[in-house]
Amino acid sequence: REVFLNQGGNTVNFSYVLAQHIAQGRIFLQKNKRKKENIMTTQTTLSRTKAPFRADHVGSFLRPESIKKARKELAEGKITKEALREIENVEITRIVDKQIALGYKGITDGEFRRSYWHFDFLENLLGFEGYLAAQGKQFHNVVTSAHSVRNIGKIAFNPEHPFFADYAFLAEAVGDRAVAKVSIPSPNQLIRLGFRNEEIYPTLEEYAADLQQAYRDTILHFYSLGNRYIQIDDTFWGDLCSDKALEIFGSQETYDELKRVATENVKNIQIGLPEDLVVTTHICRGNFRSSYSQEGAYEPVAKELFGETGFDGFFLEYDTDRAGGFEPLRYYTGDGQIILGLITSKTPELEDIAEVKARITEATKYVPLEQLCLSPQCGFASTEEGNNLTEEQQWAKLALVKQIADEVWGD
């Protein structure tokens, strides 16, 4: 350590220099004079046994043809819902085993029972229903389906929410081999303009209060089922830090109000949660058929997002320059983990390992290496259509994440 801290009489950041050496693939030798032998000390002490993990992922996987075919046959009345579920069970068990075989510790069901990353959950909260809107959401070069949700009554926890049975199956499939992870959309998805029924909820404050309580009750029920790792997926922050934010929100006043409510939403849903429950968030700028919906750095929301929300981990999109640089991470002073989404799930080409390591090193200017992890920037299939790559290419991406994590942190 003295060698690092006194290079040329200059004081340098030890974590940053250590990361540089790790990124260059070096091993450090420490002389043990008492035993007269060399002890090779590497970065193995930075491995994590608690979520989020050094090699982690957002959650969704490409749907296999068997599920796509079964869903089509269900829509045509050729098979029952029970038959579809059996097929899903087989495929979920397969990908659970695959994730564990790759060395992952946080395991999901790939969102195989969902059509969308968000709507399947939201429309099963009491007070909402799914419906076909006039049009879908415009992405960079493609439009989504027109499915959406709307507020039809007082918002409340649904004890019969189908995601509970889905989690129970996942937990059993994972067993004691790893940690079963739940991912649900953020309550912020429902504070977008147009979702609140103003006849039912005259004020945004009333609406947000019931929404927050429904989420707290839902998270606690997952906990009662044994869950200890939950991820809150949130594209609303992507809208807030968009280069087109004022166009999206209409005015600075509306923007400021909704940023405040978004911050309070995710802070308040964590009130009173058990200490051994790990709650992370994933920030996204859109992920549909390998396209995106927003561009913009984290800077406009960094103070609130990184300094006030209190999550145990932040899965951050950083696979392209659309998300800007690491400078906004200077606002993070917590003791959790920043999971750098440096591997893209949108295209099949594998990233250069040296370049990824160099970016990890760059991030240590703002967050210590021991508080960094690695993942793809998003899932591989935020909707059932999936991104434009094959299942084999998907697994190659995850293998790359694990390889780099092993080399950087000794995971």
CSV table of N, CA and C in Angstrom, one decimal, residues 59-212:
chain,number,residue,atom,x,y,z
A,59,GLY,N,-32.6,-9.4,-15.3
A,59,GLY,CA,-33.7,-10.4,-15.0
A,59,GLY,C,-34.3,-11.1,-16.1
A,60,SER,N,-34.6,-10.4,-17.2
A,60,SER,CA,-35.4,-11.0,-18.3
A,60,SER,C,-34.5,-11.7,-19.3
A,61,PHE,N,-35.1,-12.8,-19.8
A,61,PHE,CA,-34.3,-13.6,-20.9
A,61,PHE,C,-35.2,-13.8,-22.1
A,62,LEU,N,-34.6,-14.1,-23.2
A,62,LEU,CA,-35.3,-14.4,-24.4
A,62,LEU,C,-36.3,-15.5,-24.2
A,63,ARG,N,-37.5,-15.4,-24.7
A,63,ARG,CA,-38.5,-16.5,-24.5
A,63,ARG,C,-38.2,-17.6,-25.5
A,64,PRO,N,-38.2,-18.8,-25.1
A,64,PRO,CA,-37.9,-20.0,-26.0
A,64,PRO,C,-39.1,-20.2,-26.9
A,65,GLU,N,-38.9,-20.9,-28.0
A,65,GLU,CA,-40.0,-21.1,-29.0
A,65,GLU,C,-41.1,-21.9,-28.3
A,66,SER,N,-40.8,-22.8,-27.4
A,66,SER,CA,-41.9,-23.6,-26.8
A,66,SER,C,-42.9,-22.7,-26.1
A,67,ILE,N,-42.4,-21.7,-25.4
A,67,ILE,CA,-43.4,-20.7,-24.7
A,67,ILE,C,-44.1,-19.9,-25.8
A,68,LYS,N,-43.4,-19.4,-26.8
A,68,LYS,CA,-44.1,-18.6,-27.8
A,68,LYS,C,-45.2,-19.4,-28.5
A,69,LYS,N,-44.9,-20.6,-28.8
A,69,LYS,CA,-45.9,-21.5,-29.4
A,69,LYS,C,-47.0,-21.8,-28.5
A,70,ALA,N,-46.8,-22.0,-27.3
A,70,ALA,CA,-47.8,-22.3,-26.3
A,70,ALA,C,-48.7,-21.1,-26.1
A,71,ARG,N,-48.2,-19.9,-26.0
A,71,ARG,CA,-49.0,-18.7,-25.9
A,71,ARG,C,-49.9,-18.5,-27.1
A,72,LYS,N,-49.4,-18.8,-28.2
A,72,LYS,CA,-50.2,-18.7,-29.5
A,72,LYS,C,-51.3,-19.7,-29.4
A,73,GLU,N,-51.0,-20.9,-29.0
A,73,GLU,CA,-52.0,-21.9,-29.0
A,73,GLU,C,-53.1,-21.6,-27.9
A,74,LEU,N,-52.7,-21.0,-26.8
A,74,LEU,CA,-53.6,-20.6,-25.8
A,74,LEU,C,-54.6,-19.5,-26.3
A,75,ALA,N,-54.0,-18.5,-27.1
A,75,ALA,CA,-54.9,-17.5,-27.7
A,75,ALA,C,-55.8,-18.1,-28.7
A,76,GLU,N,-55.5,-19.1,-29.3
A,76,GLU,CA,-56.3,-19.8,-30.3
A,76,GLU,C,-57.3,-20.8,-29.7
A,77,GLY,N,-57.2,-21.0,-28.4
A,77,GLY,CA,-58.1,-21.9,-27.7
A,77,GLY,C,-57.7,-23.4,-27.8
A,78,LYS,N,-56.5,-23.6,-28.2
A,78,LYS,CA,-56.0,-25.0,-28.4
A,78,LYS,C,-55.5,-25.7,-27.2
A,79,ILE,N,-55.0,-24.9,-26.2
A,79,ILE,CA,-54.5,-25.4,-25.0
A,79,ILE,C,-55.1,-24.6,-23.8
A,80,THR,N,-55.0,-25.1,-22.6
A,80,THR,CA,-55.5,-24.4,-21.4
A,80,THR,C,-54.4,-23.6,-20.8
A,81,LYS,N,-54.8,-22.8,-19.8
A,81,LYS,CA,-53.8,-22.0,-19.1
A,81,LYS,C,-52.9,-22.9,-18.3
A,82,GLU,N,-53.5,-24.0,-17.8
A,82,GLU,CA,-52.7,-25.0,-17.0
A,82,GLU,C,-51.6,-25.6,-17.8
A,83,ALA,N,-52.0,-25.9,-19.1
A,83,ALA,CA,-51.0,-26.5,-20.0
A,83,ALA,C,-49.8,-25.5,-20.3
A,84,LEU,N,-50.2,-24.3,-20.5
A,84,LEU,CA,-49.1,-23.2,-20.7
A,84,LEU,C,-48.2,-23.2,-19.5
A,85,ARG,N,-48.8,-23.2,-18.3
A,85,ARG,CA,-48.0,-23.0,-17.1
A,85,ARG,C,-47.0,-24.2,-16.9
A,86,GLU,N,-47.4,-25.4,-17.3
A,86,GLU,CA,-46.5,-26.5,-17.2
A,86,GLU,C,-45.3,-26.4,-18.2
A,87,ILE,N,-45.6,-25.8,-19.3
A,87,ILE,CA,-44.5,-25.6,-20.3
A,87,ILE,C,-43.6,-24.5,-19.7
A,88,GLU,N,-44.2,-23.5,-19.1
A,88,GLU,CA,-43.3,-22.4,-18.5
A,88,GLU,C,-42.5,-23.0,-17.4
A,89,ASN,N,-43.1,-23.9,-16.6
A,89,ASN,CA,-42.4,-24.5,-15.5
A,89,ASN,C,-41.1,-25.2,-16.0
A,90,VAL,N,-41.3,-25.9,-17.0
A,90,VAL,CA,-40.1,-26.7,-17.6
A,90,VAL,C,-39.0,-25.7,-18.0
A,91,GLU,N,-39.4,-24.7,-18.7
A,91,GLU,CA,-38.4,-23.7,-19.3
A,91,GLU,C,-37.8,-22.9,-18.2
A,92,ILE,N,-38.5,-22.5,-17.1
A,92,ILE,CA,-38.0,-21.8,-16.0
A,92,ILE,C,-37.0,-22.6,-15.3
A,93,THR,N,-37.3,-23.9,-15.0
A,93,THR,CA,-36.4,-24.8,-14.4
A,93,THR,C,-35.1,-24.9,-15.2
A,94,ARG,N,-35.2,-24.9,-16.5
A,94,ARG,CA,-34.0,-25.0,-17.3
A,94,ARG,C,-33.1,-23.8,-17.2
A,95,ILE,N,-33.7,-22.6,-17.2
A,95,ILE,CA,-32.9,-21.4,-17.2
A,95,ILE,C,-32.3,-21.1,-15.7
A,96,VAL,N,-33.1,-21.6,-14.7
A,96,VAL,CA,-32.5,-21.5,-13.4
A,96,VAL,C,-31.2,-22.3,-13.3
A,97,ASP,N,-31.3,-23.6,-13.8
A,97,ASP,CA,-30.1,-24.4,-13.8
A,97,ASP,C,-29.0,-23.8,-14.6
A,98,LYS,N,-29.3,-23.1,-15.7
A,98,LYS,CA,-28.3,-22.5,-16.6
A,98,LYS,C,-27.6,-21.4,-15.9
A,99,GLN,N,-28.4,-20.5,-15.3
A,99,GLN,CA,-27.8,-19.4,-14.5
A,99,GLN,C,-26.8,-19.8,-13.4
A,100,ILE,N,-27.2,-20.9,-12.7
A,100,ILE,CA,-26.4,-21.4,-11.7
A,100,ILE,C,-25.1,-22.0,-12.2
A,101,ALA,N,-25.3,-22.7,-13.4
A,101,ALA,CA,-24.1,-23.3,-14.0
A,101,ALA,C,-23.1,-22.3,-14.5
A,102,LEU,N,-23.6,-21.1,-14.9
A,102,LEU,CA,-22.7,-20.0,-15.3
A,102,LEU,C,-22.0,-19.3,-14.1
A,103,GLY,N,-22.5,-19.7,-12.9
A,103,GLY,CA,-21.9,-19.1,-11.7
A,103,GLY,C,-22.6,-17.9,-11.1
A,104,TYR,N,-23.8,-17.7,-11.5
A,104,TYR,CA,-24.6,-16.6,-11.0
A,104,TYR,C,-25.2,-17.0,-9.7
A,105,LYS,N,-25.3,-15.9,-8.8
A,105,LYS,CA,-25.9,-16.2,-7.4
A,105,LYS,C,-27.3,-15.6,-7.2
A,106,GLY,N,-27.6,-14.6,-8.1
A,106,GLY,CA,-29.0,-14.0,-8.1
A,106,GLY,C,-29.7,-14.5,-9.2
A,107,ILE,N,-30.8,-15.3,-9.0
A,107,ILE,CA,-31.4,-16.1,-10.0
A,107,ILE,C,-32.9,-15.6,-10.2
A,108,THR,N,-33.3,-15.4,-11.5
A,108,THR,CA,-34.6,-15.0,-11.8
A,108,THR,C,-35.3,-16.1,-12.7
A,109,ASP,N,-36.6,-15.9,-12.9
A,109,ASP,CA,-37.3,-16.8,-13.8
A,109,ASP,C,-37.4,-16.4,-15.2
A,110,GLY,N,-36.5,-15.3,-15.5
A,110,GLY,CA,-36.4,-14.8,-16.9
A,110,GLY,C,-37.7,-14.0,-17.3
A,111,GLU,N,-38.6,-13.8,-16.4
A,111,GLU,CA,-39.9,-13.2,-16.7
A,111,GLU,C,-40.7,-13.9,-17.7
A,112,PHE,N,-40.5,-15.3,-17.7
A,112,PHE,CA,-41.1,-16.1,-18.8
A,112,PHE,C,-42.6,-16.1,-18.7
A,113,ARG,N,-43.2,-15.8,-17.6
A,113,ARG,CA,-44.7,-15.8,-17.5
A,113,ARG,C,-45.3,-14.5,-17.8
A,114,ARG,N,-44.4,-13.5,-18.2
A,114,ARG,CA,-44.9,-12.2,-18.5
A,114,ARG,C,-44.9,-11.9,-20.0
A,115,SER,N,-45.8,-11.0,-20.4
A,115,SER,CA,-45.7,-10.4,-21.7
A,115,SER,C,-44.9,-9.2,-21.8
A,116,TYR,N,-45.0,-8.4,-20.6
A,116,TYR,CA,-44.3,-7.1,-20.5
A,116,TYR,C,-43.6,-7.1,-19.2
A,117,TRP,N,-42.6,-6.3,-19.1
A,117,TRP,CA,-41.8,-6.2,-17.8
A,117,TRP,C,-42.6,-5.5,-16.7
A,118,HIS,N,-43.6,-4.7,-17.1
A,118,HIS,CA,-44.3,-3.9,-16.2
A,118,HIS,C,-45.8,-4.1,-16.1
A,119,PHE,N,-46.5,-4.2,-17.2
A,119,PHE,CA,-48.0,-4.3,-17.2
A,119,PHE,C,-48.5,-5.5,-16.5
A,120,ASP,N,-47.9,-6.6,-16.7
A,120,ASP,CA,-48.4,-7.8,-16.0
A,120,ASP,C,-48.5,-7.7,-14.5
A,121,PHE,N,-47.5,-6.9,-13.9
A,121,PHE,CA,-47.6,-6.7,-12.5
A,121,PHE,C,-48.6,-5.6,-12.2
A,122,LEU,N,-48.5,-4.5,-12.9
A,122,LEU,CA,-49.3,-3.3,-12.6
A,122,LEU,C,-50.8,-3.6,-12.7
A,123,GLU,N,-51.3,-4.3,-13.7
A,123,GLU,CA,-52.7,-4.5,-13.9
A,123,GLU,C,-53.3,-5.5,-12.9
A,124,ASN,N,-52.4,-6.1,-12.1
A,124,ASN,CA,-52.9,-7.0,-11.1
A,124,ASN,C,-52.9,-6.4,-9.7
A,125,LEU,N,-52.5,-5.1,-9.6
A,125,LEU,CA,-52.7,-4.4,-8.4
A,125,LEU,C,-54.2,-4.0,-8.3
A,126,LEU,N,-54.8,-4.0,-7.1
A,126,LEU,CA,-56.2,-3.6,-7.0
A,126,LEU,C,-56.3,-2.1,-7.3
A,127,GLY,N,-57.2,-1.7,-8.2
A,127,GLY,CA,-57.4,-0.3,-8.6
A,127,GLY,C,-56.9,-0.1,-10.0
A,128,PHE,N,-56.4,-1.1,-10.7
A,128,PHE,CA,-55.9,-0.9,-12.1
A,128,PHE,C,-56.5,-2.1,-12.9
A,129,GLU,N,-56.5,-1.8,-14.2
A,129,GLU,CA,-56.9,-2.8,-15.2
A,129,GLU,C,-56.1,-2.6,-16.5
A,130,GLY,N,-55.8,-3.7,-17.2
A,130,GLY,CA,-55.2,-3.5,-18.5
A,130,GLY,C,-56.2,-3.3,-19.6
A,131,TYR,N,-55.7,-2.6,-20.6
A,131,TYR,CA,-56.6,-2.3,-21.7
A,131,TYR,C,-55.8,-1.9,-23.0
A,132,LEU,N,-56.4,-1.8,-24.1
A,132,LEU,CA,-55.7,-1.4,-25.4
A,132,LEU,C,-55.9,0.1,-25.5
A,133,ALA,N,-54.8,0.8,-25.5
A,133,ALA,CA,-54.8,2.2,-25.7
A,133,ALA,C,-54.9,2.6,-27.2
A,134,ALA,N,-55.0,3.8,-27.5
A,134,ALA,CA,-55.1,4.2,-28.9
A,134,ALA,C,-53.8,3.9,-29.7
A,135,GLN,N,-52.7,4.0,-29.0
A,135,GLN,CA,-51.4,3.7,-29.7
A,135,GLN,C,-50.3,3.3,-28.7
A,136,GLY,N,-49.3,2.7,-29.2
A,136,GLY,CA,-48.2,2.2,-28.4
A,136,GLY,C,-47.2,3.4,-28.1
A,137,LYS,N,-46.1,3.0,-27.5
A,137,LYS,CA,-45.1,4.0,-27.1
A,137,LYS,C,-44.1,4.1,-28.2
A,138,GLN,N,-43.7,5.3,-28.6
A,138,GLN,CA,-42.7,5.4,-29.7
A,138,GLN,C,-41.3,5.3,-29.1
A,139,PHE,N,-40.6,4.3,-29.7
A,139,PHE,CA,-39.1,4.2,-29.4
A,139,PHE,C,-38.3,4.8,-30.5
A,140,HIS,N,-37.0,4.7,-30.5
A,140,HIS,CA,-36.2,5.3,-31.4
A,140,HIS,C,-36.6,5.0,-32.9
A,141,ASN,N,-36.8,3.7,-33.1
A,141,ASN,CA,-37.1,3.3,-34.5
A,141,ASN,C,-38.2,2.3,-34.6
A,142,VAL,N,-39.0,2.2,-33.5
A,142,VAL,CA,-40.1,1.2,-33.5
A,142,VAL,C,-41.1,1.6,-32.5
A,143,VAL,N,-42.4,1.1,-32.6
A,143,VAL,CA,-43.5,1.4,-31.7
A,143,VAL,C,-43.9,0.2,-31.0
A,144,THR,N,-44.1,0.3,-29.7
A,144,THR,CA,-44.5,-0.9,-28.9
A,144,THR,C,-46.0,-1.2,-29.2
A,145,SER,N,-46.5,-2.3,-28.6
A,145,SER,CA,-47.9,-2.6,-28.7
A,145,SER,C,-48.7,-1.6,-27.9
A,146,ALA,N,-50.0,-1.5,-28.2
A,146,ALA,CA,-50.8,-0.5,-27.5
A,146,ALA,C,-51.3,-0.9,-26.2
A,147,HIS,N,-50.9,-2.0,-25.6
A,147,HIS,CA,-51.3,-2.4,-24.3
A,147,HIS,C,-50.9,-1.3,-23.2
A,148,SER,N,-51.8,-1.1,-22.3
A,148,SER,CA,-51.5,-0.1,-21.2
A,148,SER,C,-52.3,-0.5,-20.0
A,149,VAL,N,-52.3,0.3,-18.9
A,149,VAL,CA,-53.1,0.1,-17.7
A,149,VAL,C,-53.7,1.5,-17.4
A,150,ARG,N,-54.9,1.4,-16.7
A,150,ARG,CA,-55.5,2.6,-16.2
A,150,ARG,C,-56.1,2.4,-14.8
A,151,ASN,N,-56.3,3.5,-14.1
A,151,ASN,CA,-56.7,3.5,-12.8
A,151,ASN,C,-58.3,3.5,-12.8
A,152,ILE,N,-58.9,2.4,-12.1
A,152,ILE,CA,-60.3,2.3,-12.2
A,152,ILE,C,-60.9,2.3,-10.8
A,153,GLY,N,-60.1,2.4,-9.7
A,153,GLY,CA,-60.6,2.4,-8.4
A,153,GLY,C,-59.5,2.7,-7.4
A,154,LYS,N,-59.9,2.6,-6.1
A,154,LYS,CA,-58.9,2.8,-5.0
A,154,LYS,C,-57.8,1.8,-5.1
A,155,ILE,N,-56.6,2.2,-5.0
A,155,ILE,CA,-55.4,1.4,-5.1
A,155,ILE,C,-55.1,0.6,-3.8
A,156,ALA,N,-54.9,-0.7,-3.9
A,156,ALA,CA,-54.6,-1.5,-2.8
A,156,ALA,C,-53.8,-2.7,-3.1
A,157,PHE,N,-53.2,-3.3,-2.1
A,157,PHE,CA,-52.5,-4.6,-2.2
A,157,PHE,C,-53.4,-5.7,-2.6
A,158,ASN,N,-53.0,-6.5,-3.5
A,158,ASN,CA,-53.8,-7.7,-4.0
A,158,ASN,C,-53.2,-9.0,-3.4
A,159,PRO,N,-53.8,-9.6,-2.4
A,159,PRO,CA,-53.2,-10.8,-1.8
A,159,PRO,C,-53.2,-12.0,-2.8
A,160,GLU,N,-54.0,-11.9,-3.9
A,160,GLU,CA,-54.0,-12.9,-4.9
A,160,GLU,C,-53.2,-12.6,-6.1
A,161,HIS,N,-52.3,-11.7,-6.0
A,161,HIS,CA,-51.5,-11.3,-7.1
A,161,HIS,C,-50.8,-12.5,-7.7
A,162,PRO,N,-50.8,-12.8,-9.0
A,162,PRO,CA,-50.2,-14.0,-9.5
A,162,PRO,C,-48.7,-14.0,-9.4
A,163,PHE,N,-48.1,-12.9,-9.2
A,163,PHE,CA,-46.6,-12.9,-9.0
A,163,PHE,C,-46.2,-13.7,-7.8
A,164,PHE,N,-47.1,-13.8,-6.8
A,164,PHE,CA,-46.7,-14.5,-5.6
A,164,PHE,C,-46.5,-16.0,-5.9
A,165,ALA,N,-47.4,-16.6,-6.6
A,165,ALA,CA,-47.3,-18.0,-7.0
A,165,ALA,C,-46.1,-18.2,-7.9
A,166,ASP,N,-45.8,-17.2,-8.8
A,166,ASP,CA,-44.7,-17.3,-9.7
A,166,ASP,C,-43.4,-17.3,-8.9
A,167,TYR,N,-43.3,-16.5,-7.8
A,167,TYR,CA,-42.1,-16.5,-7.0
A,167,TYR,C,-41.9,-17.8,-6.2
A,168,ALA,N,-43.0,-18.3,-5.7
A,168,ALA,CA,-42.9,-19.6,-4.9
A,168,ALA,C,-42.3,-20.7,-5.8
A,169,PHE,N,-42.7,-20.7,-7.1
A,169,PHE,CA,-42.2,-21.8,-8.0
A,169,PHE,C,-40.7,-21.5,-8.2
A,170,LEU,N,-40.3,-20.2,-8.4
A,170,LEU,CA,-38.9,-19.9,-8.6
A,170,LEU,C,-38.1,-20.3,-7.4
A,171,ALA,N,-38.6,-19.9,-6.2
A,171,ALA,CA,-37.8,-20.2,-5.0
A,171,ALA,C,-37.6,-21.7,-4.8
A,172,GLU,N,-38.6,-22.5,-5.1
A,172,GLU,CA,-38.4,-23.9,-5.0
A,172,GLU,C,-37.4,-24.5,-6.0
A,173,ALA,N,-37.4,-23.9,-7.2
A,173,ALA,CA,-36.5,-24.4,-8.3
A,173,ALA,C,-35.1,-24.0,-7.9
A,174,VAL,N,-34.9,-22.8,-7.3
A,174,VAL,CA,-33.5,-22.4,-6.9
A,174,VAL,C,-33.0,-23.2,-5.7
A,175,GLY,N,-33.9,-23.4,-4.7
A,175,GLY,CA,-33.5,-24.1,-3.5
A,175,GLY,C,-32.5,-23.3,-2.8
A,176,ASP,N,-31.5,-24.1,-2.2
A,176,ASP,CA,-30.5,-23.4,-1.4
A,176,ASP,C,-29.2,-23.2,-2.3
A,177,ARG,N,-29.3,-23.4,-3.6
A,177,ARG,CA,-28.2,-23.3,-4.4
A,177,ARG,C,-27.8,-21.8,-4.7
A,178,ALA,N,-28.7,-20.9,-4.6
A,178,ALA,CA,-28.5,-19.5,-4.9
A,178,ALA,C,-29.6,-18.7,-4.3
A,179,VAL,N,-29.7,-17.4,-4.7
A,179,VAL,CA,-30.7,-16.5,-4.1
A,179,VAL,C,-31.8,-16.2,-5.2
A,180,ALA,N,-33.0,-16.5,-4.9
A,180,ALA,CA,-34.1,-16.2,-5.9
A,180,ALA,C,-34.4,-14.7,-5.8
A,181,LYS,N,-34.4,-14.1,-7.0
A,181,LYS,CA,-34.6,-12.6,-7.1
A,181,LYS,C,-35.9,-12.3,-7.8
A,182,VAL,N,-36.6,-11.3,-7.2
A,182,VAL,CA,-37.9,-10.8,-7.8
A,182,VAL,C,-37.6,-9.5,-8.4
A,183,SER,N,-38.2,-9.2,-9.6
A,183,SER,CA,-38.2,-7.9,-10.2
A,183,SER,C,-39.6,-7.4,-10.5
A,184,ILE,N,-39.9,-6.2,-10.0
A,184,ILE,CA,-41.2,-5.6,-10.3
A,184,ILE,C,-41.0,-4.2,-10.7
A,185,PRO,N,-42.0,-3.7,-11.5
A,185,PRO,CA,-41.9,-2.3,-11.9
A,185,PRO,C,-42.0,-1.3,-10.8
A,186,SER,N,-41.4,-0.2,-10.9
A,186,SER,CA,-41.5,0.9,-9.9
A,186,SER,C,-42.9,1.5,-9.8
A,187,PRO,N,-43.3,2.0,-8.7
A,187,PRO,CA,-44.5,2.7,-8.6
A,187,PRO,C,-44.5,4.0,-9.4
A,188,ASN,N,-43.3,4.4,-9.7
A,188,ASN,CA,-43.1,5.6,-10.6
A,188,ASN,C,-43.7,5.5,-12.0
A,189,GLN,N,-43.8,4.2,-12.4
A,189,GLN,CA,-44.4,4.0,-13.7
A,189,GLN,C,-45.9,4.5,-13.8
A,190,LEU,N,-46.5,4.6,-12.6
A,190,LEU,CA,-47.9,5.0,-12.6
A,190,LEU,C,-48.1,6.4,-12.2
A,191,ILE,N,-47.1,7.2,-12.1
A,191,ILE,CA,-47.3,8.6,-11.9
A,191,ILE,C,-47.1,9.4,-13.2
A,192,ARG,N,-46.9,8.7,-14.2
A,192,ARG,CA,-46.8,9.4,-15.5
A,192,ARG,C,-48.1,10.1,-15.8
A,193,LEU,N,-48.0,11.2,-16.6
A,193,LEU,CA,-49.2,11.9,-16.9
A,193,LEU,C,-50.2,11.1,-17.6
A,194,GLY,N,-51.5,11.1,-17.2
A,194,GLY,CA,-52.5,10.3,-17.8
A,194,GLY,C,-52.9,9.1,-17.1
A,195,PHE,N,-52.1,8.6,-16.2
A,195,PHE,CA,-52.5,7.3,-15.5
A,195,PHE,C,-53.5,7.5,-14.4
A,196,ARG,N,-53.4,8.6,-13.6
A,196,ARG,CA,-54.2,8.8,-12.5
A,196,ARG,C,-55.6,9.2,-12.9
A,197,ASN,N,-56.6,8.5,-12.3
A,197,ASN,CA,-58.0,8.9,-12.6
A,197,ASN,C,-58.4,10.0,-11.6
A,198,GLU,N,-58.5,11.2,-12.1
A,198,GLU,CA,-58.7,12.4,-11.2
A,198,GLU,C,-60.0,12.4,-10.5
A,199,GLU,N,-61.0,11.6,-11.0
A,199,GLU,CA,-62.3,11.5,-10.3
A,199,GLU,C,-62.1,10.7,-9.0
A,200,ILE,N,-61.3,9.7,-9.1
A,200,ILE,CA,-61.0,8.8,-8.0
A,200,ILE,C,-60.0,9.5,-7.0
A,201,TYR,N,-59.0,10.1,-7.6
A,201,TYR,CA,-57.9,10.7,-6.8
A,201,TYR,C,-57.8,12.1,-7.3
A,202,PRO,N,-58.4,13.1,-6.7
A,202,PRO,CA,-58.3,14.5,-7.1
A,202,PRO,C,-56.9,15.0,-7.0
A,203,THR,N,-56.1,14.5,-6.0
A,203,THR,CA,-54.8,15.0,-5.9
A,203,THR,C,-53.7,13.9,-6.1
A,204,LEU,N,-52.6,14.3,-6.6
A,204,LEU,CA,-51.5,13.4,-6.8
A,204,LEU,C,-51.0,12.8,-5.4
A,205,GLU,N,-51.0,13.6,-4.4
A,205,GLU,CA,-50.6,13.2,-3.1
A,205,GLU,C,-51.4,12.0,-2.6
A,206,GLU,N,-52.7,12.0,-2.7
A,206,GLU,CA,-53.6,10.9,-2.3
A,206,GLU,C,-53.3,9.7,-3.1
A,207,TYR,N,-53.2,9.9,-4.4
A,207,TYR,CA,-52.9,8.8,-5.3
A,207,TYR,C,-51.5,8.1,-5.0
A,208,ALA,N,-50.5,8.9,-4.8
A,208,ALA,CA,-49.2,8.4,-4.4
A,208,ALA,C,-49.2,7.7,-3.1
A,209,ALA,N,-49.9,8.2,-2.1
A,209,ALA,CA,-49.9,7.6,-0.8
A,209,ALA,C,-50.5,6.2,-0.9
A,210,ASP,N,-51.6,6.0,-1.6
A,210,ASP,CA,-52.2,4.6,-1.7
A,210,ASP,C,-51.3,3.7,-2.5
A,211,LEU,N,-50.7,4.3,-3.5
A,211,LEU,CA,-49.8,3.5,-4.4
A,211,LEU,C,-48.6,3.0,-3.5
A,212,GLN,N,-48.0,3.9,-2.7
A,212,GLN,CA,-46.9,3.5,-1.9
A,212,GLN,C,-47.3,2.4,-0.9
